[in-house]
Amino acid sequence: MRGVYLPGGRRVDLREVPDPEPGPGQVVVGVRASTICGSDLRAIYREHLGEGPEAYRDVIGGHEPCGQVVAVGPDVARVRPGDRVVVHHISGCGQCDECRRGYQISCTSPRRAAYGWQRDGGHADLLLAEERDLLVLPDALTFLDGACVACGFATAYEALCRVALAGGEQVLVTGLGPVGLAVGMLASAMGSPWVVGTDPSPERRALARDLGAVDAAVESDDGVDGDLDDLLGDGAEVTVDCSGVGAAQLTALRHTRRHGRCALVGEGATLTVDVSEVLIHRQLTVHGSWVAPTWRMAELLERLVRWDLHPERVVTDRFALADAARAYEVADAGARGKVAITAE
């Protein structure tokens, strides 16, 4: 089979490798869709920055896979060939408190391995997965829907659940990349009547408006505070930063209404904030939100069907596996929505 490796320096290496064979409790998935995440770009594609959970071990890339089971190993009981599945992209030890709660992302065992980071991921024809990492994809959702849920939409949903978004509350999203688009679309589905977004890219602001992910989008420049005052008044009850940029994180905090809640999702930034003025005196609740537990991802898959919401709407570009290098170039430019690698 073919698999995509990311040696750094904005290079993509497509190699021929042996087909995987499932062992006890393992499943071989025929990959039908595998999308590109901003963390792949930040910590692997451009240069290998990651340490610990983000360390790249020269494996097949891609941590947002969705496909169909083609073979199962011994002791597999829940899935069978032909099942459509989403792969939860962190495979934890299964025994620690974090894993038992479904938060494999926070597993600290040396056995923890993320698909596309420390074990082979979804940018391939076939993927070897642990049965416990698979969630059944509802018939009403497409493979691309499932790939978008595997990380991006689940991360967005977890953040909105962390801040306990209630119907009727305003939402501000800073950063309108794929995760920001997901936050906006989900916030509307969960009852927000007014979603405002910020981003420096005119293309991404236009896409967010065209998709209906936001009701208004403004440029994150020196005038953003005045624009947001006009649109949000005293601020939004809920804010979510998806940019991973310190200035945008501060914008989110400054435009959170008193007693409001802010979720920080975007990674890679350093934030400088006047704690008394911005946080304490305005009595804000701030959440760091990192991916989603398996049970929350399963809940989201069910609710997407109920809401008739298809995450694949955020996908603007699709490429065959043979064109993975071009797919990464488009994603790295930062002007489009989600970029996907799909089966030919």
Coordinates of C-alpha atoms in Angstrom, one line a residue:
M1 CA 0.0 0.0 0.0
R2 CA 1.0 3.7 -0.1
G3 CA 1.6 5.9 2.8
V4 CA 2.5 9.6 3.3
Y5 CA 5.4 10.6 5.5
L6 CA 6.3 14.1 6.6
P7 CA 10.1 14.6 6.9
G8 CA 9.8 18.3 7.7
G9 CA 10.8 21.3 5.7
R10 CA 7.4 21.4 4.0
R11 CA 8.2 18.1 2.2
V12 CA 5.8 15.2 1.6
D13 CA 7.2 11.7 0.9
L14 CA 4.8 9.1 -0.6
R15 CA 6.2 5.6 0.0
E16 CA 5.2 2.0 -0.8
V17 CA 5.0 0.0 2.4
P18 CA 3.7 -3.5 3.4
D19 CA 0.0 -3.9 4.0
P20 CA -0.8 -4.1 7.8
E21 CA -1.9 -7.3 9.4
P22 CA -4.3 -7.1 12.4
G23 CA -3.3 -8.6 15.7
P24 CA -5.5 -9.3 18.7
G25 CA -8.0 -6.5 19.2
Q26 CA -6.9 -4.7 16.1
V27 CA -8.7 -3.8 12.9
V28 CA -7.6 -2.9 9.4
V29 CA -9.5 0.1 8.0
G30 CA -9.7 1.0 4.3
V31 CA -9.2 4.8 4.5
R32 CA -11.9 6.7 2.6
A33 CA -11.1 10.2 3.8
S34 CA -8.3 11.7 5.8
T35 CA -8.3 15.5 6.5
I36 CA -5.3 17.8 7.3
C37 CA -5.2 19.5 10.7
G38 CA -3.5 22.7 11.6
S39 CA -1.4 20.9 14.2
D40 CA 0.0 18.7 11.4
L41 CA 1.2 21.8 9.7
R42 CA 2.5 23.6 12.8
A43 CA 4.4 20.7 14.4
I44 CA 5.2 18.2 11.6
Y45 CA 4.9 19.5 8.1
R46 CA 6.9 22.8 8.4
E47 CA 9.4 21.5 11.0
H48 CA 9.4 18.9 13.7
L49 CA 8.7 21.0 16.7
G50 CA 6.7 18.5 18.8
E51 CA 7.9 16.9 22.1
G52 CA 6.1 14.4 24.2
P53 CA 2.5 14.0 22.9
E54 CA 3.4 16.0 19.8
A55 CA 6.6 14.2 19.0
Y56 CA 6.6 12.9 15.4
R57 CA 8.1 9.4 15.1
D58 CA 8.5 9.1 11.3
V59 CA 5.2 7.3 10.8
I60 CA 2.5 7.7 8.2
G61 CA 0.9 11.0 8.8
G62 CA -2.8 12.0 9.2
H63 CA -4.7 11.9 12.5
E64 CA -8.2 12.5 11.1
P65 CA -9.1 9.3 9.4
C66 CA -12.5 7.7 8.5
G67 CA -13.1 4.6 6.4
Q68 CA -14.5 1.1 6.3
V69 CA -13.4 -2.0 8.1
V70 CA -11.8 -4.5 5.8
A71 CA -10.3 -7.0 8.2
V72 CA -10.3 -7.8 11.9
G73 CA -7.9 -9.7 14.2
P74 CA -8.6 -12.1 17.0
D75 CA -10.7 -11.0 19.9
V76 CA -12.4 -8.2 18.0
A77 CA -16.1 -8.2 19.1
R78 CA -17.7 -4.9 18.3
V79 CA -17.0 -4.2 14.6
R80 CA -16.8 -6.4 11.6
P81 CA -15.8 -6.0 7.9
G82 CA -18.0 -3.5 6.1
D83 CA -18.6 -1.3 9.1
R84 CA -18.1 2.4 8.5
V85 CA -15.9 3.9 11.3
V86 CA -14.3 7.1 12.6
V87 CA -10.9 6.7 14.2
H88 CA -10.4 8.5 17.5
H89 CA -6.9 9.7 16.9
I90 CA -5.3 9.0 20.3
S91 CA -4.8 5.5 21.4
G92 CA -4.1 5.5 25.1
C93 CA -3.1 2.8 27.5
G94 CA -6.7 2.1 28.4
Q95 CA -6.0 1.7 32.1
C96 CA -5.2 5.1 33.6
D97 CA -7.8 7.5 35.0
E98 CA -7.7 9.7 32.0
C99 CA -8.3 6.8 29.6
R100 CA -11.1 5.4 31.8
R101 CA -12.8 8.9 31.5
G102 CA -12.4 8.8 27.7
Y103 CA -9.6 11.4 27.6
Q104 CA -6.9 9.4 25.9
I105 CA -5.5 12.7 24.8
S106 CA -4.3 13.2 28.4
C107 CA -2.9 9.7 28.9
T108 CA 0.7 9.9 30.2
S109 CA 1.6 6.2 29.8
P110 CA 4.5 5.4 27.5
R111 CA 2.1 3.2 25.6
R112 CA 0.1 6.3 24.5
A113 CA 0.4 6.8 20.7
A114 CA -1.4 9.2 18.4
Y115 CA -2.3 8.1 14.9
G116 CA -0.1 10.2 12.5
W117 CA 2.3 11.2 15.2
Q118 CA 3.6 8.1 17.0
R119 CA 1.8 5.3 15.1
D120 CA 0.8 5.1 11.4
G121 CA -2.1 7.4 10.5
G122 CA -4.7 7.9 7.9
H123 CA -2.8 9.3 4.9
A124 CA -2.6 5.8 3.4
D125 CA -4.7 3.2 1.6
L126 CA -5.0 1.1 4.8
L127 CA -4.8 1.9 8.5
L128 CA -4.1 -0.5 11.4
A129 CA -6.3 0.6 14.4
E130 CA -7.2 -0.6 17.8
E131 CA -10.9 -1.7 18.0
R132 CA -11.3 0.5 21.2
D133 CA -10.4 3.6 19.1
L134 CA -13.2 3.2 16.6
L135 CA -16.6 4.8 16.6
V136 CA -19.3 3.7 14.2
L137 CA -20.2 6.3 11.6
P138 CA -24.0 6.8 11.3
D139 CA -25.4 6.0 7.9
A140 CA -26.6 9.5 7.4
L141 CA -23.1 10.9 7.6
T142 CA -20.5 10.7 4.8
F143 CA -16.9 9.5 5.2
L144 CA -15.8 13.2 4.9
D145 CA -18.2 14.1 7.7
G146 CA -16.5 11.4 9.8
A147 CA -13.0 12.6 9.0
C148 CA -13.9 16.2 10.0
V149 CA -15.4 14.9 13.3
A150 CA -12.2 12.8 14.0
C151 CA -10.5 15.8 15.4
G152 CA -11.7 19.3 14.3
F153 CA -15.5 19.2 14.9
A154 CA -15.1 17.0 18.0
T155 CA -12.5 19.6 19.4
A156 CA -15.0 22.4 18.7
Y157 CA -17.9 20.6 20.3
E158 CA -15.9 19.7 23.4
A159 CA -15.0 23.4 23.8
L160 CA -18.6 24.5 23.5
C161 CA -19.7 21.9 26.0
R162 CA -16.9 22.9 28.4
V163 CA -18.2 26.5 28.5
A164 CA -21.8 25.1 28.7
L165 CA -23.2 27.1 25.8
A166 CA -26.9 27.8 26.4
G167 CA -29.5 28.7 23.8
G168 CA -29.8 32.5 23.3
E169 CA -26.2 33.3 24.2
Q170 CA -23.9 35.3 21.9
V171 CA -20.7 33.6 20.7
L172 CA -17.4 35.1 19.5
V173 CA -14.9 33.0 17.6
T174 CA -11.4 34.3 17.1
G175 CA -9.7 32.4 14.2
L176 CA -11.9 31.2 11.3
G177 CA -9.9 28.2 10.1
P178 CA -11.6 24.8 10.0
V179 CA -11.9 24.5 13.8
G180 CA -13.3 28.1 14.0
L181 CA -15.8 27.3 11.3
A182 CA -16.8 24.2 13.2
V183 CA -17.3 26.2 16.4
G184 CA -19.6 28.7 14.5
M185 CA -21.7 26.0 12.9
L186 CA -22.1 24.0 16.1
A187 CA -22.9 27.1 18.2
S188 CA -25.8 27.9 15.9
A189 CA -27.0 24.3 16.0
M190 CA -26.8 24.5 19.8
G191 CA -29.0 27.6 19.9
S192 CA -26.8 30.7 19.6
P193 CA -28.7 33.4 17.7
W194 CA -25.6 35.5 17.1
V195 CA -22.1 34.3 16.2
V196 CA -19.3 36.7 15.4
G197 CA -15.9 35.7 14.0
T198 CA -12.6 37.4 13.5
D199 CA -9.7 36.4 11.2
P200 CA -6.9 38.3 9.3
S201 CA -7.7 36.4 6.1
P202 CA -10.4 38.0 3.8
E203 CA -10.9 34.6 2.1
R204 CA -11.6 32.9 5.4
R205 CA -13.9 35.6 6.6
A206 CA -15.8 35.4 3.3
L207 CA -16.0 31.6 3.6
A208 CA -17.3 31.7 7.1
R209 CA -20.1 34.1 6.0
D210 CA -20.9 32.0 2.9
L211 CA -21.1 28.8 5.0
G212 CA -23.4 30.5 7.6
A213 CA -20.8 29.6 10.2
V214 CA -20.9 33.2 11.5
D215 CA -23.5 36.0 11.3
A216 CA -20.7 38.6 11.0
A217 CA -17.0 38.4 10.4
V218 CA -14.5 41.2 11.0
E219 CA -10.8 41.6 10.3
S220 CA -8.5 41.0 13.3
D221 CA -6.5 44.2 12.9
D222 CA -6.0 47.3 15.1
G223 CA -9.6 48.2 14.7
V224 CA -11.1 44.9 15.9
D225 CA -12.0 46.1 19.4
G226 CA -14.2 48.9 18.0
D227 CA -15.8 46.5 15.5
L228 CA -16.6 44.0 18.2
D229 CA -18.0 46.6 20.5
D230 CA -20.4 47.6 17.8
L231 CA -21.4 43.9 17.1
L232 CA -21.4 42.5 20.6
G233 CA -22.1 45.5 22.9
D234 CA -20.9 44.4 26.4
G235 CA -19.4 41.3 24.9
A236 CA -20.3 37.7 24.2
E237 CA -21.4 35.3 26.9
V238 CA -19.2 32.7 25.3
T239 CA -15.9 33.2 23.4
V240 CA -13.7 30.6 21.8
D241 CA -10.2 31.2 20.5
C242 CA -9.2 28.9 17.6
S243 CA -6.3 30.9 16.3
G244 CA -3.4 29.9 18.5
V245 CA -2.3 33.6 18.3
G246 CA -1.7 35.5 21.5
A247 CA -3.3 38.8 20.2
A248 CA -6.5 36.9 19.2
Q249 CA -6.6 35.1 22.5
L250 CA -6.5 38.4 24.2
T251 CA -9.2 39.7 21.9
A252 CA -11.4 36.8 22.9
L253 CA -10.9 37.4 26.6
R254 CA -11.4 41.2 26.4
H255 CA -14.7 40.7 24.6
T256 CA -16.1 38.1 26.9
R257 CA -19.0 39.6 28.8
R258 CA -18.6 39.9 32.6
H259 CA -19.2 36.5 34.3
G260 CA -18.8 34.9 30.8
R261 CA -16.8 31.9 29.7
C262 CA -13.9 31.6 27.3
A263 CA -12.4 28.4 25.9
L264 CA -8.8 28.5 24.5
V265 CA -8.5 25.8 21.8
G266 CA -5.8 27.1 19.4
E267 CA -2.3 25.9 20.3
G268 CA 1.2 27.4 19.9
A269 CA 0.8 30.9 21.3
T270 CA 2.2 32.9 24.2
L271 CA -0.5 35.1 25.9
T272 CA 0.3 38.2 27.9
V273 CA -2.8 39.5 29.9
D274 CA -3.5 41.9 32.7
V275 CA -5.0 39.3 35.0
S276 CA -6.7 41.7 37.4
E277 CA -8.3 44.0 34.7
V278 CA -9.3 41.3 32.2
L279 CA -9.9 38.2 34.2
I280 CA -10.4 38.8 37.9
H281 CA -12.3 42.1 37.9
R282 CA -14.6 40.8 35.2
Q283 CA -15.0 37.4 36.9
L284 CA -14.4 35.3 33.8
T285 CA -14.1 31.6 33.6
V286 CA -11.4 30.4 31.3
H287 CA -11.1 26.8 30.0
G288 CA -8.2 25.1 28.3
S289 CA -9.8 22.6 26.0
W290 CA -7.8 19.9 24.3
V291 CA -9.5 17.6 21.7
A292 CA -12.5 15.5 23.0
P293 CA -13.1 12.3 24.9
T294 CA -14.4 9.3 23.0
W295 CA -17.9 9.5 24.6
R296 CA -18.2 13.2 23.6
M297 CA -17.3 12.3 20.0
A298 CA -19.9 9.6 19.9
E299 CA -22.5 12.0 21.3
L300 CA -21.5 14.5 18.5
L301 CA -22.0 11.9 15.8
E302 CA -25.5 11.2 17.0
R303 CA -26.4 14.9 17.3
L304 CA -25.1 15.8 13.9
V305 CA -27.7 13.4 12.4
R306 CA -30.3 15.0 14.6
W307 CA -29.3 18.5 13.5
D308 CA -28.9 17.5 9.8
L309 CA -25.5 19.1 10.0
H310 CA -22.8 17.8 7.7
P311 CA -19.2 18.8 8.7
E312 CA -17.9 18.1 5.2
R313 CA -19.3 21.6 4.3
V314 CA -16.1 23.1 5.6
V315 CA -14.1 21.0 3.1
T316 CA -13.0 23.3 0.3
D317 CA -10.4 21.2 -1.4
R318 CA -10.1 17.4 -2.0
F319 CA -7.1 15.6 -3.3
A320 CA -6.2 12.0 -4.1
L321 CA -3.5 10.3 -2.1
A322 CA -1.0 10.6 -5.0
D323 CA -1.5 14.4 -4.7
A324 CA -0.8 14.7 -1.0
A325 CA 2.0 17.1 -1.5
R326 CA -0.3 19.6 -3.2
A327 CA -2.9 19.0 -0.5
Y328 CA -0.4 20.1 2.1
E329 CA 0.6 23.2 0.1
V330 CA -3.0 24.3 -0.1
A331 CA -3.6 23.7 3.6
D332 CA -0.4 25.5 4.6
A333 CA -1.4 28.6 2.6
G334 CA -4.0 29.3 5.3
A335 CA -6.6 30.9 3.0
R336 CA -9.0 27.9 2.5
G337 CA -11.3 25.8 4.6
K338 CA -10.6 22.1 5.4
V339 CA -8.4 20.2 3.0
A340 CA -9.0 16.5 2.5
I341 CA -7.2 13.5 1.1
T342 CA -9.8 11.0 -0.2
A343 CA -9.8 7.6 -1.8
E344 CA -9.6 7.7 -5.6

